[in-house]
Short mmCIF file of C-alpha atoms in Angstrom, two decimals:
data_model
loop_
_atom_site.label_atom_id
_atom_site.label_comp_id
_atom_site.label_asym_id
_atom_site.label_seq_id
_atom_site.Cartn_x
_atom_site.Cartn_y
_atom_site.Cartn_z
CA UNK K 1 -28.73 94.72 160.99
CA UNK K 2 -27.29 93.66 164.43
CA UNK K 3 -30.23 94.84 166.32
CA UNK K 4 -32.75 93.11 164.12
CA UNK K 5 -31.59 89.66 165.10
CA UNK K 6 -33.08 90.36 168.44
CA UNK K 7 -36.61 90.69 166.94
CA UNK K 8 -38.61 87.45 167.06
CA UNK K 9 -39.97 86.85 163.60
CA UNK K 10 -41.62 83.38 164.16
CA UNK K 11 -45.15 84.92 163.89
CA UNK K 12 -44.28 86.82 160.83
CA UNK K 13 -42.73 83.86 159.21
CA UNK K 14 -45.82 81.82 159.79
CA UNK K 15 -47.94 84.46 158.30
CA UNK K 16 -45.52 84.67 155.25
CA UNK K 17 -46.04 80.97 154.86
CA UNK K 18 -49.82 81.43 154.97
CA UNK K 19 -49.57 84.26 152.26
CA UNK K 20 -47.45 81.97 150.01
CA UNK K 21 -49.82 79.04 150.44
CA UNK K 22 -52.78 81.22 149.59
CA UNK K 23 -51.03 82.80 146.43
CA UNK K 24 -49.74 79.42 145.34
CA UNK K 25 -53.39 77.88 145.41
CA UNK K 26 -54.51 80.66 143.08
CA UNK K 27 -51.53 80.40 140.87
CA UNK K 28 -51.63 76.59 140.43
CA UNK K 29 -55.27 76.93 139.35
CA UNK K 30 -54.31 79.28 136.56
CA UNK K 31 -50.87 78.04 135.34
CA UNK K 32 -50.97 76.78 131.80
CA UNK K 33 -54.77 77.47 131.55
CA UNK K 34 -56.04 79.66 128.73
CA UNK K 35 -56.83 82.96 130.57
CA UNK K 36 -56.96 86.54 129.35
CA UNK K 37 -53.82 88.44 129.31
CA UNK K 38 -53.83 92.14 129.16
CA UNK K 39 -51.05 94.73 128.98
CA UNK K 40 -50.14 97.18 131.75
CA UNK K 41 -48.67 100.70 130.95
CA UNK K 42 -45.19 99.22 131.14
CA UNK K 43 -46.09 96.41 128.70
CA UNK K 44 -45.31 93.62 131.16
CA UNK K 45 -48.17 91.10 130.94
CA UNK K 46 -50.37 90.81 133.92
CA UNK K 47 -52.89 87.99 134.50
CA UNK K 48 -56.03 87.30 136.42
CA UNK K 49 -53.95 85.06 138.54
CA UNK K 50 -51.59 87.86 139.44
CA UNK K 51 -54.49 90.01 140.71
CA UNK K 52 -56.23 87.15 142.55
CA UNK K 53 -53.17 85.96 144.25
CA UNK K 54 -52.29 89.42 145.59
CA UNK K 55 -55.92 89.99 146.73
CA UNK K 56 -55.80 86.62 148.69
CA UNK K 57 -52.61 87.71 150.31
CA UNK K 58 -53.86 91.19 151.29
CA UNK K 59 -57.03 89.73 152.80
CA UNK K 60 -54.78 87.62 155.14
CA UNK K 61 -52.68 90.69 156.18
CA UNK K 62 -55.72 92.74 156.80
CA UNK K 63 -57.32 90.11 158.92
CA UNK K 64 -54.28 89.07 161.01
CA UNK K 65 -52.11 92.17 161.32
CA UNK K 66 -54.32 95.13 160.32
CA UNK K 67 -51.82 97.70 161.63
CA UNK K 68 -49.11 96.58 159.12
CA UNK K 69 -48.64 98.30 155.99
CA UNK K 70 -48.80 96.88 152.38
CA UNK K 71 -47.13 97.60 149.09
CA UNK K 72 -48.22 95.26 146.37
CA UNK K 73 -47.43 95.10 142.69
CA UNK K 74 -51.13 94.98 141.45
CA UNK K 75 -53.08 96.92 144.18
CA UNK K 76 -50.58 99.51 145.38
CA UNK K 77 -49.98 100.79 149.01
CA UNK K 78 -51.89 100.97 152.24
CA UNK K 79 -50.41 102.32 155.55
CA UNK K 80 -47.05 102.58 153.91
CA UNK K 81 -45.80 104.58 157.05
CA UNK K 82 -46.37 101.78 159.42
CA UNK K 83 -43.35 100.21 161.30
CA UNK K 84 -43.96 96.94 159.59
CA UNK K 85 -44.69 96.85 155.91
CA UNK K 86 -45.39 93.73 153.72
CA UNK K 87 -44.04 94.00 150.08
CA UNK K 88 -45.80 91.52 147.64
CA UNK K 89 -45.23 90.47 144.07
CA UNK K 90 -47.73 87.69 143.50
CA UNK K 91 -46.14 86.55 140.30
CA UNK K 92 -42.61 87.73 139.72
CA UNK K 93 -41.84 86.68 136.12
CA UNK K 94 -45.25 86.99 134.42
CA UNK K 95 -43.59 86.38 131.01
CA UNK K 96 -42.45 82.92 132.29
CA UNK K 97 -45.87 82.32 133.79
CA UNK K 98 -47.90 83.09 130.66
CA UNK K 99 -45.33 81.05 128.60
CA UNK K 100 -45.77 77.93 130.72
CA UNK K 101 -42.26 78.10 132.27
CA UNK K 102 -42.17 77.23 136.03
CA UNK K 103 -39.45 79.69 136.95
CA UNK K 104 -41.78 82.60 138.15
CA UNK K 105 -42.38 82.95 141.85
CA UNK K 106 -44.45 84.66 144.41
CA UNK K 107 -42.23 87.15 146.36
CA UNK K 108 -42.94 88.24 150.01
CA UNK K 109 -40.94 90.63 151.95
CA UNK K 110 -41.50 92.29 155.43
CA UNK K 111 -39.83 95.55 156.13
CA UNK K 112 -39.24 96.93 159.65
CA UNK K 113 -38.74 100.50 159.80
CA UNK K 114 -37.76 100.48 156.19
CA UNK K 115 -35.28 97.59 156.39
CA UNK K 116 -36.15 94.18 154.79
CA UNK K 117 -36.05 91.63 157.61
CA UNK K 118 -38.00 88.71 156.09
CA UNK K 119 -38.12 87.30 152.56
CA UNK K 120 -39.91 84.45 150.77
CA UNK K 121 -39.59 83.16 147.23
CA UNK K 122 -42.22 80.59 146.47
CA UNK K 123 -42.49 78.50 143.34
CA UNK K 124 -45.78 76.92 143.43
CA UNK K 125 -45.33 74.51 140.60
CA UNK K 126 -42.08 72.94 141.50
CA UNK K 127 -42.96 73.19 145.25
CA UNK K 128 -39.88 75.06 146.20
CA UNK K 129 -39.97 77.59 148.95
CA UNK K 130 -37.08 79.78 150.07
CA UNK K 131 -37.38 81.54 153.38
CA UNK K 132 -34.93 84.11 154.88
CA UNK K 133 -35.25 86.15 158.12
CA UNK K 134 -32.76 88.33 160.00
CA UNK K 135 -30.72 86.47 162.38
CA UNK K 136 -31.62 83.02 161.22
CA UNK K 137 -30.24 80.60 158.50
CA UNK K 138 -32.08 80.70 155.17
CA UNK K 139 -33.97 77.57 154.27
CA UNK K 140 -35.25 75.75 151.08
CA UNK K 141 -38.31 73.66 151.95
CA UNK K 142 -37.24 73.88 155.59
CA UNK K 143 -33.63 72.77 155.19
CA UNK K 144 -30.86 75.22 155.89
CA UNK K 145 -28.89 76.30 152.67
CA UNK K 146 -25.69 78.03 152.11
CA UNK K 147 -24.23 80.02 149.28
CA UNK K 148 -20.94 78.64 147.60
CA UNK K 149 -17.58 80.21 147.70
CA UNK K 150 -16.48 81.95 144.49
CA UNK K 151 -13.01 83.51 145.03
CA UNK K 152 -12.39 84.14 141.29
CA UNK K 153 -14.92 85.93 139.06
CA UNK K 154 -13.43 84.09 136.12
CA UNK K 155 -15.19 80.89 137.44
CA UNK K 156 -18.53 82.58 138.40
CA UNK K 157 -21.99 81.96 136.80
CA UNK K 158 -24.00 85.04 136.36
CA UNK K 159 -27.85 85.20 135.86
CA UNK K 160 -30.17 87.95 134.78
CA UNK K 161 -33.73 88.07 133.70
CA UNK K 162 -33.18 89.59 130.26
CA UNK K 163 -30.47 91.40 128.23
CA UNK K 164 -32.95 94.26 127.43
CA UNK K 165 -33.33 95.23 131.17
CA UNK K 166 -30.09 97.13 130.79
CA UNK K 167 -30.08 100.47 128.94
CA UNK K 168 -27.24 102.82 127.91
CA UNK K 169 -24.26 102.76 130.28
CA UNK K 170 -25.84 99.97 132.34
CA UNK K 171 -25.78 97.71 129.24
CA UNK K 172 -22.13 98.57 128.71
CA UNK K 173 -21.35 97.73 132.26
CA UNK K 174 -23.31 94.53 132.25
CA UNK K 175 -21.52 93.39 129.05
CA UNK K 176 -18.36 94.09 130.63
CA UNK K 177 -19.26 91.85 133.56
CA UNK K 178 -20.35 89.14 131.24
CA UNK K 179 -16.94 89.16 129.63
CA UNK K 180 -15.35 88.45 132.97
CA UNK K 181 -17.38 85.50 134.15
CA UNK K 182 -17.41 81.87 133.07
CA UNK K 183 -21.12 81.52 132.20
CA UNK K 184 -23.97 83.96 131.85
CA UNK K 185 -27.61 83.03 131.54
CA UNK K 186 -30.93 84.83 130.97
CA UNK K 187 -34.57 84.03 131.70
CA UNK K 188 -34.70 83.08 135.28
CA UNK K 189 -36.59 85.89 137.12
CA UNK K 190 -36.60 85.52 140.99
CA UNK K 191 -35.63 81.80 140.71
CA UNK K 192 -32.01 82.76 140.11
CA UNK K 193 -31.72 84.39 143.50
CA UNK K 194 -32.91 81.15 145.03
CA UNK K 195 -30.10 79.36 143.04
CA UNK K 196 -27.59 81.77 144.46
CA UNK K 197 -28.84 81.17 148.14
CA UNK K 198 -28.67 77.42 147.61
CA UNK K 199 -25.21 77.57 146.16
CA UNK K 200 -25.96 76.36 142.52
CA UNK K 201 -25.00 79.59 140.83
CA UNK K 202 -22.76 82.61 141.94
CA UNK K 203 -24.48 85.86 141.17
CA UNK K 204 -27.46 87.73 139.79
CA UNK K 205 -27.03 91.29 138.47
CA UNK K 206 -30.20 93.11 137.32
CA UNK K 207 -31.63 96.61 136.60
CA UNK K 208 -35.03 98.18 136.33
CA UNK K 209 -36.45 96.19 139.27
CA UNK K 210 -39.25 97.55 141.52
CA UNK K 211 -39.27 97.25 145.30
CA UNK K 212 -41.56 94.16 145.17
CA UNK K 213 -39.03 92.46 142.74
CA UNK K 214 -35.98 92.77 145.20
CA UNK K 215 -37.05 93.47 148.78
CA UNK K 216 -37.31 89.69 149.56
CA UNK K 217 -33.79 88.94 148.32
CA UNK K 218 -31.76 90.58 151.00
CA UNK K 219 -32.86 88.34 153.94
CA UNK K 220 -32.79 85.28 151.79
CA UNK K 221 -29.37 85.80 150.39
CA UNK K 222 -27.70 87.15 153.60
CA UNK K 223 -29.10 84.44 155.72
CA UNK K 224 -27.41 82.00 153.36
CA UNK K 225 -23.99 83.69 153.56
CA UNK K 226 -24.20 86.06 150.53
CA UNK K 227 -24.58 89.73 149.92
CA UNK K 228 -26.97 92.00 148.18
CA UNK K 229 -26.96 95.78 147.39
CA UNK K 230 -27.63 98.15 144.64
CA UNK K 231 -24.86 98.86 142.02
CA UNK K 232 -23.19 101.38 144.35
CA UNK K 233 -22.98 98.99 147.23
CA UNK K 234 -25.85 100.54 149.30
CA UNK K 235 -28.28 98.39 151.09
CA UNK K 236 -31.55 97.66 149.24
CA UNK K 237 -34.76 99.38 150.46
CA UNK K 238 -37.95 100.96 149.08
CA UNK K 239 -35.94 103.96 147.88
CA UNK K 240 -33.29 101.98 145.89
CA UNK K 241 -33.04 102.75 142.23
CA UNK K 242 -33.86 99.29 141.03
CA UNK K 243 -30.35 98.15 140.04
CA UNK K 244 -29.32 95.08 142.06
CA UNK K 245 -26.17 93.04 142.74
CA UNK K 246 -26.56 89.64 144.41
CA UNK K 247 -23.67 87.37 145.08
CA UNK K 248 -23.31 84.20 147.04
CA UNK K 249 -19.69 85.08 148.02
CA UNK K 250 -19.30 88.55 149.64
CA UNK K 251 -15.76 88.88 147.98
CA UNK K 252 -17.37 88.24 144.61
CA UNK K 253 -19.89 90.85 145.37
CA UNK K 254 -17.18 93.44 145.98
CA UNK K 255 -15.48 92.44 142.70
CA UNK K 256 -18.72 92.80 140.77
CA UNK K 257 -19.22 96.39 142.11
CA UNK K 258 -15.72 97.26 140.91
CA UNK K 259 -16.25 95.68 137.35
CA UNK K 260 -19.70 97.51 137.02
CA UNK K 261 -18.03 100.83 138.00
CA UNK K 262 -14.81 100.66 136.08
CA UNK D 1 -43.55 62.07 104.93
CA UNK D 2 -46.78 60.32 103.73
CA UNK D 3 -45.16 56.96 103.38
CA UNK D 4 -43.79 57.11 106.98
CA UNK D 5 -47.26 57.11 108.48
CA UNK D 6 -47.51 53.43 107.40
CA UNK D 7 -44.59 52.49 109.53
CA UNK D 8 -45.56 51.05 112.98
CA UNK D 9 -43.38 52.91 115.47
CA UNK D 10 -45.07 51.34 118.55
CA UNK D 11 -42.04 49.14 119.37
CA UNK D 12 -39.61 52.15 118.78
CA UNK D 13 -41.74 54.43 120.92
CA UNK D 14 -41.55 51.85 123.80
CA UNK D 15 -37.88 51.68 123.44
CA UNK D 16 -37.54 55.44 123.38
CA UNK D 17 -39.49 55.53 126.61
CA UNK D 18 -37.08 52.92 128.18
CA UNK D 19 -34.14 55.12 127.02
CA UNK D 20 -35.66 58.23 128.64
CA UNK D 21 -36.31 56.32 131.82
CA UNK D 22 -32.77 55.10 131.94
CA UNK D 23 -31.32 58.59 131.28
CA UNK D 24 -33.60 60.14 133.74
CA UNK D 25 -32.67 57.80 136.60
CA UNK D 26 -29.09 58.81 136.21
CA UNK D 27 -29.79 62.48 135.80
CA UNK D 28 -31.98 62.66 138.93
CA UNK D 29 -29.05 61.19 140.89
CA UNK D 30 -26.78 63.97 139.89
CA UNK D 31 -28.99 67.05 139.54
CA UNK D 32 -28.04 69.63 142.21
CA UNK D 33 -25.29 67.35 143.66
CA UNK D 34 -21.74 68.74 143.75
CA UNK D 35 -19.98 66.92 140.84
CA UNK D 36 -16.86 67.69 138.77
CA UNK D 37 -17.58 69.75 135.69
CA UNK D 38 -15.10 69.94 132.88
CA UNK D 39 -14.89 71.91 129.75
CA UNK D 40 -15.18 70.47 126.20
CA UNK D 41 -13.37 71.94 123.31
CA UNK D 42 -16.51 74.10 122.53
CA UNK D 43 -16.56 75.27 126.14
CA UNK D 44 -20.00 74.02 126.85
CA UNK D 45 -19.86 72.29 130.28
CA UNK D 46 -20.17 68.43 130.25
CA UNK D 47 -20.88 66.49 133.31
CA UNK D 48 -20.53 63.00 134.47
CA UNK D 49 -24.23 62.77 134.45
CA UNK D 50 -24.22 63.52 130.63
CA UNK D 51 -21.78 60.60 130.08
CA UNK D 52 -23.42 58.05 132.25
CA UNK D 53 -26.91 58.87 130.86
CA UNK D 54 -25.82 58.51 127.25
CA UNK D 55 -23.96 55.20 128.12
CA UNK D 56 -27.10 53.81 129.65
CA UNK D 57 -29.21 54.65 126.60
CA UNK D 58 -26.54 53.14 124.24
CA UNK D 59 -26.51 49.89 126.15
CA UNK D 60 -30.18 49.53 125.77
CA UNK D 61 -30.02 50.12 122.02
CA UNK D 62 -27.15 47.71 121.61
CA UNK D 63 -29.04 45.12 123.59
CA UNK D 64 -32.46 45.45 121.98
CA UNK D 65 -31.88 46.67 118.34
CA UNK D 66 -28.17 45.93 117.64
CA UNK D 67 -28.51 46.62 113.92
CA UNK D 68 -29.63 50.33 114.54
CA UNK D 69 -27.09 53.10 114.32
CA UNK D 70 -26.45 55.58 117.01
CA UNK D 71 -25.18 59.18 117.01
CA UNK D 72 -24.70 60.56 120.50
CA UNK D 73 -23.41 63.87 121.74
CA UNK D 74 -20.98 62.28 124.19
CA UNK D 75 -19.70 59.04 122.48
CA UNK D 76 -20.06 59.68 118.85
CA UNK D 77 -21.43 57.46 116.07
CA UNK D 78 -21.92 53.88 115.39
CA UNK D 79 -23.43 52.06 112.25
CA UNK D 80 -24.49 55.64 111.06
CA UNK D 81 -25.22 54.11 107.61
CA UNK D 82 -27.98 51.92 109.02
CA UNK D 83 -31.61 52.31 108.05
CA UNK D 84 -32.58 53.30 111.54
CA UNK D 85 -30.34 55.64 113.55
CA UNK D 86 -31.01 56.89 117.03
CA UNK D 87 -29.73 60.36 117.78
CA UNK D 88 -29.18 61.08 121.46
CA UNK D 89 -28.54 64.16 123.72
CA UNK D 90 -28.46 62.96 127.14
CA UNK D 91 -28.65 66.45 128.66
CA UNK D 92 -29.59 69.27 126.33
CA UNK D 93 -28.96 72.40 128.30
CA UNK D 94 -25.95 71.43 130.40
CA UNK D 95 -25.59 75.11 131.48
CA UNK D 96 -29.13 74.85 132.96
CA UNK D 97 -28.33 71.49 134.48
CA UNK D 98 -25.14 72.63 136.32
CA UNK D 99 -26.92 75.88 137.39
CA UNK D 100 -29.72 73.89 139.10
CA UNK D 101 -32.34 74.99 136.52
CA UNK D 102 -34.90 72.24 135.67
CA UNK D 103 -35.31 73.39 131.99
CA UNK D 104 -32.70 71.00 130.48
CA UNK D 105 -33.89 67.70 129.01
CA UNK D 106 -32.98 64.40 127.41
CA UNK D 107 -33.45 64.35 123.66
CA UNK D 108 -34.03 61.22 121.74
CA UNK D 109 -34.75 60.99 118.10
CA UNK D 110 -35.08 58.07 115.60
CA UNK D 111 -34.34 58.55 111.96
CA UNK D 112 -35.49 56.24 109.21
CA UNK D 113 -33.35 56.50 106.14
CA UNK D 114 -32.22 59.92 107.12
CA UNK D 115 -35.62 61.31 108.11
CA UNK D 116 -36.59 61.96 111.73
CA UNK D 117 -39.73 59.87 112.49
CA UNK D 118 -39.79 59.93 116.29
CA UNK D 119 -38.79 62.41 118.94
CA UNK D 120 -38.72 62.60 122.71
CA UNK D 121 -38.10 65.49 125.00
CA UNK D 122 -37.84 64.32 128.62
CA UNK D 123 -37.50 66.63 131.62
CA UNK D 124 -36.71 64.20 134.39
CA UNK D 125 -37.06 66.72 137.32
CA UNK D 126 -40.54 68.04 136.58
CA UNK D 127 -41.61 64.75 135.24
CA UNK D 128 -42.61 65.94 131.81
CA UNK D 129 -42.19 63.85 128.67
CA UNK D 130 -43.12 64.93 125.16
CA UNK D 131 -43.38 62.25 122.57
CA UNK D 132 -43.99 62.72 118.79
CA UNK D 133 -43.98 60.12 116.00
CA UNK D 134 -44.81 60.26 112.31
CA UNK D 135 -48.49 59.82 111.73
CA UNK D 136 -49.62 60.10 115.40
CA UNK D 137 -50.64 63.02 117.58
CA UNK D 138 -47.87 64.32 119.90
CA UNK D 139 -48.40 63.75 123.56
CA UNK D 140 -47.27 65.29 126.88
CA UNK D 141 -47.27 62.73 129.65
CA UNK D 142 -49.60 60.63 127.51
CA UNK D 143 -52.22 63.30 126.70
CA UNK D 144 -52.51 64.59 123.12
CA UNK D 145 -51.45 68.21 122.66
CA UNK D 146 -51.91 70.83 120.03
CA UNK D 147 -49.97 73.98 119.09
CA UNK D 148 -51.86 77.20 119.20
CA UNK D 149 -52.80 79.38 116.20
CA UNK D 150 -50.86 82.65 115.76
CA UNK D 151 -51.95 84.45 112.74
CA UNK D 152 -50.20 87.71 113.40
CA UNK D 153 -46.48 87.84 114.32
CA UNK D 154 -47.09 90.93 116.40
CA UNK D 155 -48.87 88.75 118.92
CA UNK D 156 -46.19 86.02 118.89
CA UNK D 157 -43.99 84.86 121.80
CA UNK D 158 -40.46 83.82 120.79
CA UNK D 159 -37.94 81.84 122.61
CA UNK D 160 -34.21 81.05 122.03
CA UNK D 161 -31.49 79.60 124.32
CA UNK D 162 -29.18 82.49 124.38
CA UNK D 163 -28.64 85.73 122.45
CA UNK D 164 -24.87 84.77 121.93
CA UNK D 165 -25.91 81.75 119.73
CA UNK D 166 -26.36 84.21 116.85
CA UNK D 167 -23.30 85.55 115.09
CA UNK D 168 -22.83 88.24 112.40
CA UNK D 169 -25.75 88.45 109.90
CA UNK D 170 -27.68 85.81 111.92
CA UNK D 171 -27.61 88.17 114.83
CA UNK D 172 -28.96 90.92 112.78
CA UNK D 173 -31.66 88.71 111.39
CA UNK D 174 -32.61 87.60 114.92
CA UNK D 175 -32.83 91.05 116.27
CA UNK D 176 -35.17 91.95 113.32
CA UNK D 177 -37.30 89.02 114.27
CA UNK D 178 -37.30 90.19 117.89
CA UNK D 179 -38.58 93.61 116.93
CA UNK D 180 -41.53 92.03 115.26
CA UNK D 181 -42.77 89.76 118.08
CA UNK D 182 -44.59 90.74 121.12
CA UNK D 183 -42.37 88.93 123.69
CA UNK D 184 -39.03 87.32 123.36
CA UNK D 185 -37.37 85.20 125.99
CA UNK D 186 -33.95 83.39 126.52
CA UNK D 187 -32.78 80.56 128.67
CA UNK D 188 -35.14 77.72 127.84
CA UNK D 189 -33.01 75.06 125.95
CA UNK D 190 -35.15 72.16 124.51
CA UNK D 191 -38.01 72.92 126.96
CA UNK D 192 -39.08 75.80 124.78
CA UNK D 193 -39.99 73.29 121.83
CA UNK D 194 -42.11 71.47 124.24
CA UNK D 195 -43.98 74.76 125.12
CA UNK D 196 -44.61 75.32 121.47
CA UNK D 197 -45.89 71.85 121.03
CA UNK D 198 -48.27 72.36 123.91
CA UNK D 199 -49.52 75.70 122.77
CA UNK D 200 -48.05 77.85 125.48
CA UNK D 201 -45.68 79.83 123.29
CA UNK D 202 -45.55 80.44 119.48
CA UNK D 203 -42.03 79.91 118.19
CA UNK D 204 -38.44 79.01 118.87
CA UNK D 205 -35.59 80.31 116.42
CA UNK D 206 -32.02 79.11 117.04
CA UNK D 207 -28.64 78.63 115.52
CA UNK D 208 -25.37 76.71 116.04
CA UNK D 209 -27.38 73.51 116.96
CA UNK D 210 -26.10 70.10 116.37
CA UNK D 211 -28.24 67.24 115.01
CA UNK D 212 -28.70 65.77 118.52
CA UNK D 213 -30.11 69.13 119.57
CA UNK D 214 -32.84 69.40 116.88
CA UNK D 215 -33.58 65.98 115.36
CA UNK D 216 -36.23 65.13 118.01
CA UNK D 217 -38.02 68.41 117.40
CA UNK D 218 -39.60 67.80 114.00
CA UNK D 219 -41.83 64.84 114.99
CA UNK D 220 -42.81 66.49 118.19
CA UNK D 221 -43.77 69.86 116.71
CA UNK D 222 -45.33 68.41 113.50
CA UNK D 223 -47.42 65.87 115.33
CA UNK D 224 -48.89 68.68 117.33
CA UNK D 225 -49.77 70.87 114.19
CA UNK D 226 -46.74 73.05 113.93
CA UNK D 227 -43.79 73.13 111.60
CA UNK D 228 -39.97 73.01 111.83
CA UNK D 229 -37.26 73.60 109.21
CA UNK D 230 -33.87 75.25 108.79
CA UNK D 231 -33.73 79.07 108.06
CA UNK D 232 -34.21 78.48 104.44
CA UNK D 233 -37.32 76.28 104.90
CA UNK D 234 -35.67 72.96 104.18
CA UNK D 235 -36.55 69.85 106.35
CA UNK D 236 -34.23 69.17 109.21
CA UNK D 237 -31.85 66.23 108.93
CA UNK D 238 -28.34 65.16 109.98
CA UNK D 239 -26.85 67.51 107.33
CA UNK D 240 -28.76 70.64 108.24
CA UNK D 241 -26.59 73.69 109.15
CA UNK D 242 -27.85 73.92 112.73
CA UNK D 243 -30.24 77.00 112.22
CA UNK D 244 -33.71 76.03 113.19
CA UNK D 245 -37.10 77.69 112.85
CA UNK D 246 -39.93 76.21 114.80
CA UNK D 247 -43.44 77.55 114.95
CA UNK D 248 -46.66 76.23 116.30
CA UNK D 249 -48.74 77.85 113.42
CA UNK D 250 -47.46 76.89 109.95
CA UNK D 251 -48.41 80.42 108.79
CA UNK D 252 -46.16 81.95 111.47
CA UNK D 253 -43.41 79.79 110.34
CA UNK D 254 -43.69 81.14 106.86
CA UNK D 255 -43.72 84.72 108.16
CA UNK D 256 -40.53 84.01 110.28
CA UNK D 257 -38.57 82.67 107.27
CA UNK D 258 -39.52 85.86 105.38
CA UNK D 259 -38.40 88.14 108.29
CA UNK D 260 -35.17 86.25 108.72
CA UNK D 261 -34.46 86.56 104.97
CA UNK D 262 -35.44 90.17 104.50
#
C-alpha cells in the first residue's frame, strides 16, 4: 500500500465523520426503543434503524461525492465500478442492537481501486469512534492508538462474534486456535476490532463475514500497527471469502495463520 | 417472600448505593489502564481493581453496619452466620474488564436470614445501575423497569456468559435449549440479567456460578416481574449449586426448566 500513503484522504475522512454522525443520530433515536424487527433471508435481524441509518449515509454520499460508488448492507450497490467506493454497514451487530447491548457499531470503509484505504468504527452509544486511513496513525476519539505486542500465542486474548459462525473444518480450526490462546471470548461484533487497535486484546478471528463487515478493519488495524488478512494471509477486499484474521502483533498474525492451517 | 415486603430496606439500599459508588470510583481509575493481571487457582483473571474495589466496600460495611456479615469474592467471609449478610462481587466479568469491554459489573446482594432481599448491578463505565429490593419495583438509574412478556420460547432471546461454562450433560441440555430459542448470545456477564430486567432480552441460563455471581439477581429480576431459580426450580441462596435460570416471563421460566430437564 506504499503508493496510497501519497493520497490525501483528509476530505474523505471528514465525509466519513459526517456519515458516522448521521448514522449515529438515527441509531441513538432507536436504541432500546420498542421497534418492529423482521427477519432477512439469512435470519439476521434487521431493524428500521439499520435502514434509516444507511439511507442517511447514502444521501450524504450522493450529495457530496456523486461519482463515488456505494456498497451498503441494506440497499445494495451503486456505481460499484468507480475508482472510489464506500462500503457501509449501518449497524454491525444487529443482534446486540436489538438486545440492548452497546457493542454494535456503524462501519464505514472507503476503497480506492478495490483497496480499503479508510475505515471507521463508530459506537454511537458509548461515543467511541475509531478512524484509520492509509499512511496515518489510527485514532480513537481523535487520540492516536497502538496495538500491543503479543510475542507468545499462549498469552493472547482472542475474540469472535459467535461460535456458530464457524462450520465444518473452520470450526475444528477455530477450536484448535482456542486451545492455544489464554482467553477466548464471544459476543463482541465490530467492537472487538477496535479493542485490538487500541491494544486491549490481541486478535479477532471470524468467518462468514460480508465485505461491509470487514472492509473498514484493515485501515484501522494496520494504522495502529497490526495486521489483517483472510485465513490464507491474502489482503482483504471485496472478493475475499469472508474469513478474517486480525491481530495486533504481526508476528501473532503469522502464528494464527499457521495454527488455522495445521 | 411475603413477610419480607414488610422489612424497610431504605437504609440498606442507601448503603448499597454507597458501596457501588465506592467500587465504581476504584474501577473507573483502572479500566483500560495497563495493570498487572495474575491468575487465581480457577484461572479467572483477577486484577488489582477487583481487590481494591472489594476492600473499599468492606470498609464501608464494617463502619456503618458492623454486625452484618460479609461474603466477598476476593476476601472471603466474615460473620457469615449473622441475620444480614452482604454478598459482594467487585468485578463480575473480569475477562471483559481486562479486555476493555464495558459489560462487567459490580454485584451487591443483601441476604436476610439466608434469603436475598436486595440486589444491585452497577456498570460504572456506562453509568447504569440496576436496583432491586423485596416488595418494591426494580429500577434502572432510578426509573422503574419491567421485564417483557415472552409466551413462546421460539421467539426468545437467550444469553449466557460463555459456552464453556457448561460441562457434560449440562452442555447437552444448554444446546437443546439453544435449539429452541430464536437467538442466543454469549459474552455478557451480569449485564445480561440487567437486560432481562429492563425487557430487552428474555432469559439468561448459566452454570458454574458462585453465590456472589447470582445472589443479586433474584431481587432485581423478581422486582421487575421475572423469575429466577436454580435448574431444578428451587430458589437461589448461598447453598445453590451455581446453575441459574433467569427469565423475564415466569411462563418462559417454567418452559426453560422443562427443556433443560427433558
